[in-house]
C-alpha atoms as a printed R data frame, in Angstrom:
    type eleno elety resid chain resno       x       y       z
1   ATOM     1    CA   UNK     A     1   0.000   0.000   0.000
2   ATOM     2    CA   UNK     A     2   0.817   3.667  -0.726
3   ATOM     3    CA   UNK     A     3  -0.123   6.542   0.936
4   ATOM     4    CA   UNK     A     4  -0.854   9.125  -0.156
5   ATOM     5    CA   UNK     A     5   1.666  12.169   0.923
6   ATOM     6    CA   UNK     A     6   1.034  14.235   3.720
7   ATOM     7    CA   UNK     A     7   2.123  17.750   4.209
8   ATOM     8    CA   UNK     A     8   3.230  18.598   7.997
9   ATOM     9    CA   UNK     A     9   6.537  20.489   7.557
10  ATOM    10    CA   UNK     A    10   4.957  23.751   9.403
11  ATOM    11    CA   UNK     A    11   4.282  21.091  12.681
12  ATOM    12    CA   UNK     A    12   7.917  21.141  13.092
13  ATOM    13    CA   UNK     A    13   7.329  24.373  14.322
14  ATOM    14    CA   UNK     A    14   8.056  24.632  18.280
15  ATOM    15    CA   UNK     A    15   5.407  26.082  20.232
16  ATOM    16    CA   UNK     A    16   5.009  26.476  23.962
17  ATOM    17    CA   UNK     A    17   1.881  25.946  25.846
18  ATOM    18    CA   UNK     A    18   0.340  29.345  27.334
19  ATOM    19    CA   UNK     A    19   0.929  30.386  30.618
20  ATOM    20    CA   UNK     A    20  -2.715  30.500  32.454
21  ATOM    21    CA   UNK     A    21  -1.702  31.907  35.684
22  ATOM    22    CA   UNK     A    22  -4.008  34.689  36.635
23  ATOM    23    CA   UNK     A    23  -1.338  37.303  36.031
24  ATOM    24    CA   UNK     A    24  -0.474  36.179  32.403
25  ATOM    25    CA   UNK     A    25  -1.656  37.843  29.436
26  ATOM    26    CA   UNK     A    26   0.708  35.618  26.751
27  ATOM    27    CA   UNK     A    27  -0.095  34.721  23.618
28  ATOM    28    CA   UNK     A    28   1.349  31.796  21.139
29  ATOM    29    CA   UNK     A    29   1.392  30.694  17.520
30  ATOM    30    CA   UNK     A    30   1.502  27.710  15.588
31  ATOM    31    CA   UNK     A    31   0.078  26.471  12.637
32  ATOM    32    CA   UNK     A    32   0.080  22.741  10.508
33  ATOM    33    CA   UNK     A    33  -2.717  21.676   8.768
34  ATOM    34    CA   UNK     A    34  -1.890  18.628   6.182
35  ATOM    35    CA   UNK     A    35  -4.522  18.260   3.736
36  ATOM    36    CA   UNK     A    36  -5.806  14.559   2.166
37  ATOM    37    CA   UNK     A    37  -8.707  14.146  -0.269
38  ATOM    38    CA   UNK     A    38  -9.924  11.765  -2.618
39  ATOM    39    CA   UNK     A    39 -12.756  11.383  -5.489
40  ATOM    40    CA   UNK     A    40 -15.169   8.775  -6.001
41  ATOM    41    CA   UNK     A    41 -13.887   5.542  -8.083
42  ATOM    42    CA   UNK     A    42 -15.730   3.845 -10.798
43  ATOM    43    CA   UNK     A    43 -14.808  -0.096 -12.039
44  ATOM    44    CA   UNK     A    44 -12.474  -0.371 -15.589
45  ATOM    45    CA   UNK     A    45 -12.007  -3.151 -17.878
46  ATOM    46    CA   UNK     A    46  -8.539  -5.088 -18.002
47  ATOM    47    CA   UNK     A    47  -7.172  -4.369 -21.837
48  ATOM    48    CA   UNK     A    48  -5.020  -7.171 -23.346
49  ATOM    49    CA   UNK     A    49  -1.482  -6.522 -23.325
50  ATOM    50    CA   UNK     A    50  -0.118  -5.636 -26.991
51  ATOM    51    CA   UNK     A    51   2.311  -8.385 -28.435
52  ATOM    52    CA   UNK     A    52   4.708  -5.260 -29.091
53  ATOM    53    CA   UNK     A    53   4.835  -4.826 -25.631
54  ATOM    54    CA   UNK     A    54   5.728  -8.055 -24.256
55  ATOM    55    CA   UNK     A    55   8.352  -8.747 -27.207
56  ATOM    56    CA   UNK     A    56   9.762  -5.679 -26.108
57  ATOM    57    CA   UNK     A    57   9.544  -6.842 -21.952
58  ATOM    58    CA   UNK     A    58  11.005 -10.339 -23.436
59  ATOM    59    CA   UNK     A    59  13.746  -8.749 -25.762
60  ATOM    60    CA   UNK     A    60  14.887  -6.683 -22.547
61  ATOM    61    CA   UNK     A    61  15.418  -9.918 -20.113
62  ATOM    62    CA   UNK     A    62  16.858 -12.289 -23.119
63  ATOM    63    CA   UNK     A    63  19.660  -9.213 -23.710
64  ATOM    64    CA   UNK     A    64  20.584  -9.317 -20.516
65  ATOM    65    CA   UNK     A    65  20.532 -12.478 -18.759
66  ATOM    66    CA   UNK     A    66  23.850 -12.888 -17.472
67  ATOM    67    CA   UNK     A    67  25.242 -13.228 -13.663
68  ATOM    68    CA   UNK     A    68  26.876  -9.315 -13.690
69  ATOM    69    CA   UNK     A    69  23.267  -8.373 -14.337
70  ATOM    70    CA   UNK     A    70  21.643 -10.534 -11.542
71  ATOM    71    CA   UNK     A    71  24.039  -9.365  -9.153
72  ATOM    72    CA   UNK     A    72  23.226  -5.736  -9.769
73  ATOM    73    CA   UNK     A    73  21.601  -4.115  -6.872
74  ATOM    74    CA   UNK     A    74  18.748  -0.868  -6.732
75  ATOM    75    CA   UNK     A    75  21.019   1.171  -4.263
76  ATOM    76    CA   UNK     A    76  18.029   2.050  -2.346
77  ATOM    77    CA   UNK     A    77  17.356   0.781   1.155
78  ATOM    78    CA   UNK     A    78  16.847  -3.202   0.355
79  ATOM    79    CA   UNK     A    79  20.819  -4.330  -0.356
80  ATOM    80    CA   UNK     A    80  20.043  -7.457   1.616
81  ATOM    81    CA   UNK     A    81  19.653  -9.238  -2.142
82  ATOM    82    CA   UNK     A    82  20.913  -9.197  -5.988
83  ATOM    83    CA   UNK     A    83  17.988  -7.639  -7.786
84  ATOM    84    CA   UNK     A    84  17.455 -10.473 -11.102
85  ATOM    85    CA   UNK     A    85  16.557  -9.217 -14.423
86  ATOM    86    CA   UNK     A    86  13.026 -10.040 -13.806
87  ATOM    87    CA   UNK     A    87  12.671  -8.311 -10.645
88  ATOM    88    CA   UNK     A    88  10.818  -5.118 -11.064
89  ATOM    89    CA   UNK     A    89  14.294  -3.463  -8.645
90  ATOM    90    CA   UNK     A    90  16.500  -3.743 -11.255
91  ATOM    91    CA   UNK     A    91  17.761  -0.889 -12.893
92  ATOM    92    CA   UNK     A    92  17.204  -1.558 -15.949
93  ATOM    93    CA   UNK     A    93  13.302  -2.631 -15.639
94  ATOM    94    CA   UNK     A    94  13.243   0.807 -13.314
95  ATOM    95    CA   UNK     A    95  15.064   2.757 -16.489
96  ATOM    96    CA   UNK     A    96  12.247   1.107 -19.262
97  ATOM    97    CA   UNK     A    97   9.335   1.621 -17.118
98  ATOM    98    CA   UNK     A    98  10.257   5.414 -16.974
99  ATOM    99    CA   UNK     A    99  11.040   5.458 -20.705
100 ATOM   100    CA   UNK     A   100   7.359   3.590 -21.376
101 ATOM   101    CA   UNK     A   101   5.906   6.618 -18.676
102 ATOM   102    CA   UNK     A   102   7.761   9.919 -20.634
103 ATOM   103    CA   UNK     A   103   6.679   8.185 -24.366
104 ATOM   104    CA   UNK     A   104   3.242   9.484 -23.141
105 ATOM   105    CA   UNK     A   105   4.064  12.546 -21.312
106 ATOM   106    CA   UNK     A   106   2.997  14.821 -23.660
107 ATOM   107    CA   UNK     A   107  -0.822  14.051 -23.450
108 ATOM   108    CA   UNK     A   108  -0.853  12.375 -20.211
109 ATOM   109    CA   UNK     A   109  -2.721  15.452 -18.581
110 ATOM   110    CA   UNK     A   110  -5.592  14.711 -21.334
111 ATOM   111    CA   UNK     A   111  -6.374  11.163 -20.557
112 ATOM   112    CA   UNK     A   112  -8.772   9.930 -18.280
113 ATOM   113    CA   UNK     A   113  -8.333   7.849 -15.500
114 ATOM   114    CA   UNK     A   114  -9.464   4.636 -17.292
115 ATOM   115    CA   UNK     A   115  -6.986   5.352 -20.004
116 ATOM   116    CA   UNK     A   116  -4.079   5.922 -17.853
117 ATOM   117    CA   UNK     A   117  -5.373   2.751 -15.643
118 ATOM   118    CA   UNK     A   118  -5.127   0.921 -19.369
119 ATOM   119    CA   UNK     A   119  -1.393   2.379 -19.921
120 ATOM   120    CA   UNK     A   120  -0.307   1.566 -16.821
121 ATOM   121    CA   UNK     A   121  -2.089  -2.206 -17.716
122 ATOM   122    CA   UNK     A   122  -0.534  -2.813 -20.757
123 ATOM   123    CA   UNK     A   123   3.071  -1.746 -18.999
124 ATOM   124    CA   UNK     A   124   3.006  -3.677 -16.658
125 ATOM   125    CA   UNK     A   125   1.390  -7.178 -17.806
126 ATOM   126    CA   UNK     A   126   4.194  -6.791 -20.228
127 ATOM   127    CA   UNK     A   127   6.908  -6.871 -17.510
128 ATOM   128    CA   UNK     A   128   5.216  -9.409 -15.350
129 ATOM   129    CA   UNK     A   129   4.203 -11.784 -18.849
130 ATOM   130    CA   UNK     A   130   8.137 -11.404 -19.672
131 ATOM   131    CA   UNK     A   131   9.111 -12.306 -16.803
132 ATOM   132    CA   UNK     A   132   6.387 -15.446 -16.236
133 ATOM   133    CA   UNK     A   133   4.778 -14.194 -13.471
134 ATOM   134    CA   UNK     A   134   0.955 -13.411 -13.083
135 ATOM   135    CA   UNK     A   135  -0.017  -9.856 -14.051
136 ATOM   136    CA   UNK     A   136  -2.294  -7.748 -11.446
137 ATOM   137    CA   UNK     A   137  -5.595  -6.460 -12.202
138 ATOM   138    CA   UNK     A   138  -5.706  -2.798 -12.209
139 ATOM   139    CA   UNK     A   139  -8.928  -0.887 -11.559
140 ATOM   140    CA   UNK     A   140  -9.921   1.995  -9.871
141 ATOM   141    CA   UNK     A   141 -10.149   1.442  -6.423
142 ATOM   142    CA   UNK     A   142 -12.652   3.808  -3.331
143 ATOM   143    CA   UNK     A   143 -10.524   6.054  -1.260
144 ATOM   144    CA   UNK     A   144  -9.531   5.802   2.196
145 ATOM   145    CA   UNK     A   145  -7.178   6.067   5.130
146 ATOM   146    CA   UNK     A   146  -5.078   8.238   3.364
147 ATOM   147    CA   UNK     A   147  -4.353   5.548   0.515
148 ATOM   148    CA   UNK     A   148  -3.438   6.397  -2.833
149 ATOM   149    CA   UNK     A   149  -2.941   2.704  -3.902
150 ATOM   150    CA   UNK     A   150  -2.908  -0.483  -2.617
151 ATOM   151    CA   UNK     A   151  -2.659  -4.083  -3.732
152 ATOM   152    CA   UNK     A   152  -4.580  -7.057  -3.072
153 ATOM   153    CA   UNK     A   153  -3.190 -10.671  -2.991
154 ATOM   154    CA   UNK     A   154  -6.929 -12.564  -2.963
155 ATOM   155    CA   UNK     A   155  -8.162 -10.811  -5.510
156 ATOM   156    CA   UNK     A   156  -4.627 -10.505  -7.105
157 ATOM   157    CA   UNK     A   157  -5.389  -6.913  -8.015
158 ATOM   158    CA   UNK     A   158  -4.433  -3.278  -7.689
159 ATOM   159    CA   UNK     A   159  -6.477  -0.869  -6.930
160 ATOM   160    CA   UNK     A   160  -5.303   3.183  -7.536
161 ATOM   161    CA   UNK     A   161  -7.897   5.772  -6.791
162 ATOM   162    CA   UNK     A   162  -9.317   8.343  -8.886
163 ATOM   163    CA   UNK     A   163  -7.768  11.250  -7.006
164 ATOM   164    CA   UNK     A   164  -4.222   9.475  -7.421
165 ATOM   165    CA   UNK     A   165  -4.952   9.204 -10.992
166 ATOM   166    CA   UNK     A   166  -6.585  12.648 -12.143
167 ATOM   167    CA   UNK     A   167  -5.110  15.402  -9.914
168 ATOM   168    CA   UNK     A   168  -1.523  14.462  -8.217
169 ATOM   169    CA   UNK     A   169   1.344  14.760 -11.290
170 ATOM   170    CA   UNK     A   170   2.842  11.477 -13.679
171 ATOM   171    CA   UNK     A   171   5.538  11.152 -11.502
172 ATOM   172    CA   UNK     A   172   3.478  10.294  -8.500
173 ATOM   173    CA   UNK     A   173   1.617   8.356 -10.143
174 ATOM   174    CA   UNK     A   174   3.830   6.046 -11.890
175 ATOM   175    CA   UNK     A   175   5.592   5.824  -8.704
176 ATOM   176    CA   UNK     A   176   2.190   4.648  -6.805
177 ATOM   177    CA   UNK     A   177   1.326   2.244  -9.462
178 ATOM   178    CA   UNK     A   178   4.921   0.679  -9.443
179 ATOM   179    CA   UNK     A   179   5.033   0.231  -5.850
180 ATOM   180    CA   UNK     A   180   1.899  -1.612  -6.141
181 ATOM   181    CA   UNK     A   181   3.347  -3.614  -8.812
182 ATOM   182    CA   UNK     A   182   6.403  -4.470  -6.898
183 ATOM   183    CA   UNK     A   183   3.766  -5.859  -4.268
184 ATOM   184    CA   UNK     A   184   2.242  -7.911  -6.677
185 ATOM   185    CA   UNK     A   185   5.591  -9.434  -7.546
186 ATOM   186    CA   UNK     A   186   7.019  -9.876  -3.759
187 ATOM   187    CA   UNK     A   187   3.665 -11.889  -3.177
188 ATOM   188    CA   UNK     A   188   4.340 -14.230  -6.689
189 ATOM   189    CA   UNK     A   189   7.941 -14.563  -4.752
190 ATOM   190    CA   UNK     A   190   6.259 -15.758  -1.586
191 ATOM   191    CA   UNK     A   191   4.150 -17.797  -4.028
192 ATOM   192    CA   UNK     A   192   7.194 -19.742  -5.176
193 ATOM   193    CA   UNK     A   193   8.870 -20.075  -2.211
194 ATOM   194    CA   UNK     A   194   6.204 -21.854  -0.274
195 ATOM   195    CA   UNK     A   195   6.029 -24.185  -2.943
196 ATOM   196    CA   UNK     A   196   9.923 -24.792  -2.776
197 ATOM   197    CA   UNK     A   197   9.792 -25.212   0.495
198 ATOM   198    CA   UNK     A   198   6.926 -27.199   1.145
199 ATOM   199    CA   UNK     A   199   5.739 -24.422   3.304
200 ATOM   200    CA   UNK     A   200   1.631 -24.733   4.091
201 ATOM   201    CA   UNK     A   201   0.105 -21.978   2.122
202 ATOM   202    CA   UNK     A   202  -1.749 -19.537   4.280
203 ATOM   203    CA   UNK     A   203  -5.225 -19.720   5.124
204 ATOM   204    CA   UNK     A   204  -8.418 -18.318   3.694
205 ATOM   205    CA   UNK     A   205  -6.607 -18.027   0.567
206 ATOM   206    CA   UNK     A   206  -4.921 -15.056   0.743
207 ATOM   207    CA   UNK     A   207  -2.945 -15.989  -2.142
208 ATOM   208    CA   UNK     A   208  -5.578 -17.415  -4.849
209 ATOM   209    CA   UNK     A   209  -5.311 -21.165  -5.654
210 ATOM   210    CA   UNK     A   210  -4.081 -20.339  -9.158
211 ATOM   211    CA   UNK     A   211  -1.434 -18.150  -8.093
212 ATOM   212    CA   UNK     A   212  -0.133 -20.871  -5.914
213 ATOM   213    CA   UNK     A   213  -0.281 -23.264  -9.051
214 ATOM   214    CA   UNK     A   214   1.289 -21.062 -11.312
215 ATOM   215    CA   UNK     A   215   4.617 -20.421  -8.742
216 ATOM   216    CA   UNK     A   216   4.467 -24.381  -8.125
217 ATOM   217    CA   UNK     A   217   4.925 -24.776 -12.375
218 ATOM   218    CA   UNK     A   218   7.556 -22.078 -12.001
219 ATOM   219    CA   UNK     A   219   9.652 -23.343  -9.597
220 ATOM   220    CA   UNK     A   220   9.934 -26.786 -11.228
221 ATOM   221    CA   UNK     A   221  11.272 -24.899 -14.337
222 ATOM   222    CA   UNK     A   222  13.711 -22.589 -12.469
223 ATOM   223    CA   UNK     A   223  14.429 -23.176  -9.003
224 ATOM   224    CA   UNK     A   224  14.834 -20.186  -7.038
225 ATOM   225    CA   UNK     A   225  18.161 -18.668  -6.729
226 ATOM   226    CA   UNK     A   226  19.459 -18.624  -3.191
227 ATOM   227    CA   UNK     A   227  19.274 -15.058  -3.220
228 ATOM   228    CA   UNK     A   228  16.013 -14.734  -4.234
229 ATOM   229    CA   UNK     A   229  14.908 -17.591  -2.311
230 ATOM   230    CA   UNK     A   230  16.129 -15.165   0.561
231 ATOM   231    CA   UNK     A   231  14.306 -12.151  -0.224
232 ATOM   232    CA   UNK     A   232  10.867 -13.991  -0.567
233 ATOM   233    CA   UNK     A   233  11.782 -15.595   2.352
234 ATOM   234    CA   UNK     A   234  12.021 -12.016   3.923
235 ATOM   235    CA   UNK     A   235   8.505 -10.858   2.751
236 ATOM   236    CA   UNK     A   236   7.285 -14.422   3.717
237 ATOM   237    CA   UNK     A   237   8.417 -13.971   7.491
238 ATOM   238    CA   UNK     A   238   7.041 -10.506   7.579
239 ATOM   239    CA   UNK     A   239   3.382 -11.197   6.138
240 ATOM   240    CA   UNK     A   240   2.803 -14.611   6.929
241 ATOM   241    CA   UNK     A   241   5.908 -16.409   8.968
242 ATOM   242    CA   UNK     A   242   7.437 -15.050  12.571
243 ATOM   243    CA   UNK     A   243   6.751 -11.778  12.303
244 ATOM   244    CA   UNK     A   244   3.133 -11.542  11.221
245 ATOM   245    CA   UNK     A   245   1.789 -10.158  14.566
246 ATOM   246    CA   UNK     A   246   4.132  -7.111  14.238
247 ATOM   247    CA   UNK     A   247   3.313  -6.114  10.895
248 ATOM   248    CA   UNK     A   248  -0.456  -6.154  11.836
249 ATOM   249    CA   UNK     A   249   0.332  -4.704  15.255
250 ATOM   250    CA   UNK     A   250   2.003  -1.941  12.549
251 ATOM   251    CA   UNK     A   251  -0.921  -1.710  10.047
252 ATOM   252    CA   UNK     A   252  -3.151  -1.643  12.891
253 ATOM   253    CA   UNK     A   253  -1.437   1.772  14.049
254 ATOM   254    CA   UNK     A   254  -0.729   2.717  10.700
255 ATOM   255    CA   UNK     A   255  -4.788   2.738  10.717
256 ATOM   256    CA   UNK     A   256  -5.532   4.767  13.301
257 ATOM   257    CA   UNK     A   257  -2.960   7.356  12.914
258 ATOM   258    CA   UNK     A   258  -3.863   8.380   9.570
259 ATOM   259    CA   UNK     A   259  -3.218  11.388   7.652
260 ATOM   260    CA   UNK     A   260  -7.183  12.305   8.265
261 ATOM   261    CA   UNK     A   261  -6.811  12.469  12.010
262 ATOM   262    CA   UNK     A   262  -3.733  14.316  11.837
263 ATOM   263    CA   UNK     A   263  -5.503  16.780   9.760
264 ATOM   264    CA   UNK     A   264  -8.061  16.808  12.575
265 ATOM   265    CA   UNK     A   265  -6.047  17.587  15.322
266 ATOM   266    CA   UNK     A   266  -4.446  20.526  13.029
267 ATOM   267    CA   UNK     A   267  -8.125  21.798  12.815
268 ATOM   268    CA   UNK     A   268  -8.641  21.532  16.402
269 ATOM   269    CA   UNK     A   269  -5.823  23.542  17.159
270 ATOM   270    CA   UNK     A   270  -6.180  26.248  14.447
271 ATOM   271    CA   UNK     A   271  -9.860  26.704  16.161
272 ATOM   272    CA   UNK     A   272  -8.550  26.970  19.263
273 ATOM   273    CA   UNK     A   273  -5.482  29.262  18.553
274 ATOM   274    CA   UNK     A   274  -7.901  31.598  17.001
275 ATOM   275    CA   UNK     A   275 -10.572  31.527  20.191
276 ATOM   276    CA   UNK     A   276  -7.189  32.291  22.349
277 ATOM   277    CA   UNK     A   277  -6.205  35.159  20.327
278 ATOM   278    CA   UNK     A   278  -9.654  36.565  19.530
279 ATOM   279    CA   UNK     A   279  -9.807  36.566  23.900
280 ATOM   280    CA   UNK     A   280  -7.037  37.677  23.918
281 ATOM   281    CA   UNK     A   281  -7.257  40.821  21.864
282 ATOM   282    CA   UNK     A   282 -11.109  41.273  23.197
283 ATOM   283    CA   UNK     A   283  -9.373  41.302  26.670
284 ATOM   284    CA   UNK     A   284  -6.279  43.766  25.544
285 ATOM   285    CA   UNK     A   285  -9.078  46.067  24.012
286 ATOM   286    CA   UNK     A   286 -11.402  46.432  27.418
287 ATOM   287    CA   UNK     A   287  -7.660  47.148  29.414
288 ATOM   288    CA   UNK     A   288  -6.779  50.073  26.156
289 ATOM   289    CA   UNK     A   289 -10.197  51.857  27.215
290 ATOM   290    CA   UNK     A   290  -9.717  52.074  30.966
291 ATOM   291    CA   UNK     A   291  -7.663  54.303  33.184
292 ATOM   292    CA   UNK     A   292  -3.623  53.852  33.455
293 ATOM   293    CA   UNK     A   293  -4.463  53.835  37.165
294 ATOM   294    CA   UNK     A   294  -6.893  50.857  36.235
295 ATOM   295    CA   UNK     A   295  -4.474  48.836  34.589
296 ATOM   296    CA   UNK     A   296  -1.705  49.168  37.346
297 ATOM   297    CA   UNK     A   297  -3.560  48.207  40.005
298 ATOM   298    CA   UNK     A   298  -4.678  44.559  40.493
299 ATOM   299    CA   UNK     A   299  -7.392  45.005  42.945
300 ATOM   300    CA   UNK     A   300  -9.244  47.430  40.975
301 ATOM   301    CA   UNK     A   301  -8.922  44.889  37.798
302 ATOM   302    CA   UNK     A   302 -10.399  41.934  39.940
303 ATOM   303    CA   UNK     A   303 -13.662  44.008  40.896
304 ATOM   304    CA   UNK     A   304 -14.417  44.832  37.564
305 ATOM   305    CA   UNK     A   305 -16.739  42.561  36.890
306 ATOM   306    CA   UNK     A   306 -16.986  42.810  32.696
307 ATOM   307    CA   UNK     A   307 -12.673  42.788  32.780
308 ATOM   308    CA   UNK     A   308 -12.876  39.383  34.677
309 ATOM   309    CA   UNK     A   309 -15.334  38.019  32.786
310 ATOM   310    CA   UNK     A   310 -12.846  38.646  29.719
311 ATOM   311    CA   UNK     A   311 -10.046  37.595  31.751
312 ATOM   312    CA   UNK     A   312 -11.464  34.352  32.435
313 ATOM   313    CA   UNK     A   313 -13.016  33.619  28.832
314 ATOM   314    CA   UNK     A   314  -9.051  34.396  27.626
315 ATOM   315    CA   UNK     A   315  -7.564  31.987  30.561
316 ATOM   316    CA   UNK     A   316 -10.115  29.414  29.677
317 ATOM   317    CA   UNK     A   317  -9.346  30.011  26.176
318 ATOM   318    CA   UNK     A   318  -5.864  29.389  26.869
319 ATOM   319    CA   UNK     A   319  -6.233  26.605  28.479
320 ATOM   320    CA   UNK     A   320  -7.792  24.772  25.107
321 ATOM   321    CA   UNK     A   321  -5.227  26.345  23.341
322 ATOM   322    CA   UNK     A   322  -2.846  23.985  25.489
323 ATOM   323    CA   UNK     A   323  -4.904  21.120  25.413
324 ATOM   324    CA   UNK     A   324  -5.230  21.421  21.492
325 ATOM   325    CA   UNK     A   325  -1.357  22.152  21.185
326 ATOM   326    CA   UNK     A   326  -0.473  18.722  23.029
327 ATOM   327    CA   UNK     A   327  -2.877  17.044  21.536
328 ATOM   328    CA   UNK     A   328  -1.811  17.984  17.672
329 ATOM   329    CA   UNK     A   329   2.008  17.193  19.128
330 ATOM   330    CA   UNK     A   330   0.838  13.985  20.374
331 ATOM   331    CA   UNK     A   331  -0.801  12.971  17.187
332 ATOM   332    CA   UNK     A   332   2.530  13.974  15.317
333 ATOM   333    CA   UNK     A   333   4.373  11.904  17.350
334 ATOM   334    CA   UNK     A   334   2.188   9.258  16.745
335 ATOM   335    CA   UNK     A   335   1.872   9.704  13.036
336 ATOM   336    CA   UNK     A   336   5.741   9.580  12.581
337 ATOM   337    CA   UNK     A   337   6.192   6.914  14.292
338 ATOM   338    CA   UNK     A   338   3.303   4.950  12.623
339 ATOM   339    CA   UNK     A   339   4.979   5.705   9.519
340 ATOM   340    CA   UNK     A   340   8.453   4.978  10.211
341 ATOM   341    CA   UNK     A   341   7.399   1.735  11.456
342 ATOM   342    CA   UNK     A   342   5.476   1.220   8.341
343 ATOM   343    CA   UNK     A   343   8.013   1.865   5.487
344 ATOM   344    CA   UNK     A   344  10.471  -0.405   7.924
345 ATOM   345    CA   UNK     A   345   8.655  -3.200   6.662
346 ATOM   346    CA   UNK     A   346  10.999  -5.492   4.489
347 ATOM   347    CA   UNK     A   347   8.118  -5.615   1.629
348 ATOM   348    CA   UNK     A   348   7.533  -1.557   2.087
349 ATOM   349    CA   UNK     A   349  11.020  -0.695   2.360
350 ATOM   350    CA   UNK     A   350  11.938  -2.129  -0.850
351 ATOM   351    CA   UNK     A   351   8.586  -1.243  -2.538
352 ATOM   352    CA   UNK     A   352   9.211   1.975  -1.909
353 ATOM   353    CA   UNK     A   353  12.548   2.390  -2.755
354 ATOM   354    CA   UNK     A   354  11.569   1.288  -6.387
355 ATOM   355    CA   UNK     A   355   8.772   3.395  -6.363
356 ATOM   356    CA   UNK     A   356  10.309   6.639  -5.323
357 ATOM   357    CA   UNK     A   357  13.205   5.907  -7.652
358 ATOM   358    CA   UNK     A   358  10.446   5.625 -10.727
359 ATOM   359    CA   UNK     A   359   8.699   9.483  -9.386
360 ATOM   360    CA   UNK     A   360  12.074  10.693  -8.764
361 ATOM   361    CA   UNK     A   361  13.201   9.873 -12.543
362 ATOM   362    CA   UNK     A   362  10.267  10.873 -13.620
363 ATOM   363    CA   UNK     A   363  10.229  14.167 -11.967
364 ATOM   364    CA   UNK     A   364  13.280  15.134 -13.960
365 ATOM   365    CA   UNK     A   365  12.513  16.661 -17.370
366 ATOM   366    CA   UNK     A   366  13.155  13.665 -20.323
367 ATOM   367    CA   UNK     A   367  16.395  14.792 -22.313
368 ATOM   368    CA   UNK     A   368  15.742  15.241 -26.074
């Protein structure tokens, strides 16, 4: 899964809670308010790969099947494993999908989203057909906890949602729909190495019966490499093996701190920075209109009935402001640390490494 990004750099901002001491008249500022919204989807069609493009997919791999290849790494954060030809982090596969994005640059803005959810079929069944592996389904896909795509192994599909697709630019895009890709392909791996190992599929079918048939056929063809037998057997401990309870203990959090509540919070505390302020000001008005003597001497401040009326709507005030201000800290915190914990997941890490390198190349003007 992707998410979609998140703005927060203003929340970096330090701000101290207001004093609400009856002798304090201080005031504070802070501001961070991360924005996350996404259209309706609508169902699409899967469109049969063109033979040009799998030659093309098949042309690549048969060019450059040799052990200096296989050995080559992404040089992003998963250097545990040699990335194979096939593998969707290889350089080379990285460098053609790019090349197969900028050939439609030009008119990508015009398309719609079914005919960019077509392109991006048509890419990438070629890579996976090349390489033997199942192709995902891609269709448009409902919006939701701060998802921009997301891929899933029962239905051995990818979903990408319409405000992915129509408003965010081609480099984010291609870089959300090759992520998802990737996923597709680390679950084939698992696939495959359950079946070379003799390893008891896992329940409820989370990986479809024919998928499971398909890696059995492919591993009695071409064994697994011991490196790549290593890296599925990576994913495998992470979504299904040792570690399963920590990844859902992750997704869990990764669920309830979500880009939406972090917006929340940011609302909450804009609201109550303006109530302290608007207080605040009412309070420093009603003090401007009195006498100096009035404002000098305590006791005759505390009789004034209207003056402490203000005084305590500010302290009160400033009191929410505090409560708001830890709160929107707290959910930062949180947040972060959802999301650090997220990406640190062996199948994240290196799905996002290969997708980030794809928006990153992208985001570079083509050279003519």
């Amino acid at each position: 899964m992707r998410a979609a990004p998140v703005n927060h750099a203003a929340s970096r901002q330090v701000v101290s809670p207001i004093q609400t001491s009856p002798i304090a008249d201080a005031a504070g500022t802070q501001a961070a308010h991360p924005d996350n919204s996404a259209a309706a989807s609508r169902p699409s069609q899967r469109t049969p790969v063109s033979a040009r493009d799998r030659n093309m997919q098949r042309r690549l791999i048969d060019e450059m099947v040799t052990e200096d290849f296989k050995r080559l790494k992404t040089g992003h954060p998963n250097r545990l494993f040699g990335a194979g030809v096939s593998s969707l982090s290889h350089p080379a596969l990285i460098d053609n999908f790019v090349a197969q994005m900028n050939a439609v640059n030009a008119d990508w803005a015009e398309k719609s989203s079914e005919q960019k959810i077509e392109h991006f079929q048509n890419v990438i069944t070629g890579h996976f057909e090349a390489a033997g592996m199942p192709p995902p389904r891609i269709k448009l896909m409902e919006p939701g906890g701060g998802r921009s795509g997301e891929f899933d192994s029962k239905t051995w599909s990818m979903g990408m949602t319409a405000e992915n697709l129509e408003t965010r630019s081609m480099a984010e895009t291609a870089g959300t729909a090759y992520h998802e890709s990737r996923h597709a392909q680390q679950f084939f791996m698992i696939a495959k190495y359950i079946a070379q190992e003799g390893i008891q599929p896992p329940h409820s079918k989370q990986i479809p019966d024919d998928i499971l048939e398909k890696a059995t056929l492919a591993v009695k063809e071409s064994p697994m490499s011991p490196a790549e037998s290593a890296e599925a057997a990576s994913y495998h401990t992470s979504v299904y093996g040792a570690d399963r309870e920590k990844r859902n203990a992750t997704l869990r959090n990764l669920a309830l701190h979500t880009p939406a509540r972090l917006l929340q919070t940011g609302a909450e505390f804009s609201n109550a920075k303006a109530a302290h302020e608007a207080a605040l000001a009412t309070l420093e008005t009603y003090k401007g209109e009195q006498t100096p003597e009035f404002n000098e001497r305590r006791e005759l401040r505390e009789q004034d009935r209207t003056y402490m009326g203000l005084f305590e709507t500010k302290k009160t005030a400033a009191k929410e402001f505090n409560r708001a201000l830890a709160a929107t800290n707290a959910e930062k915190v949180a947040f972060d640390a959802a999301q650090k914990a997220y990406h640190a997941l062996p199948e994240e890490a290196d799905a996002f490494a290969v997708g980030d390198a794809v928006t990153a190349k992208l985001s570079v003007p083509a050279s003519t």
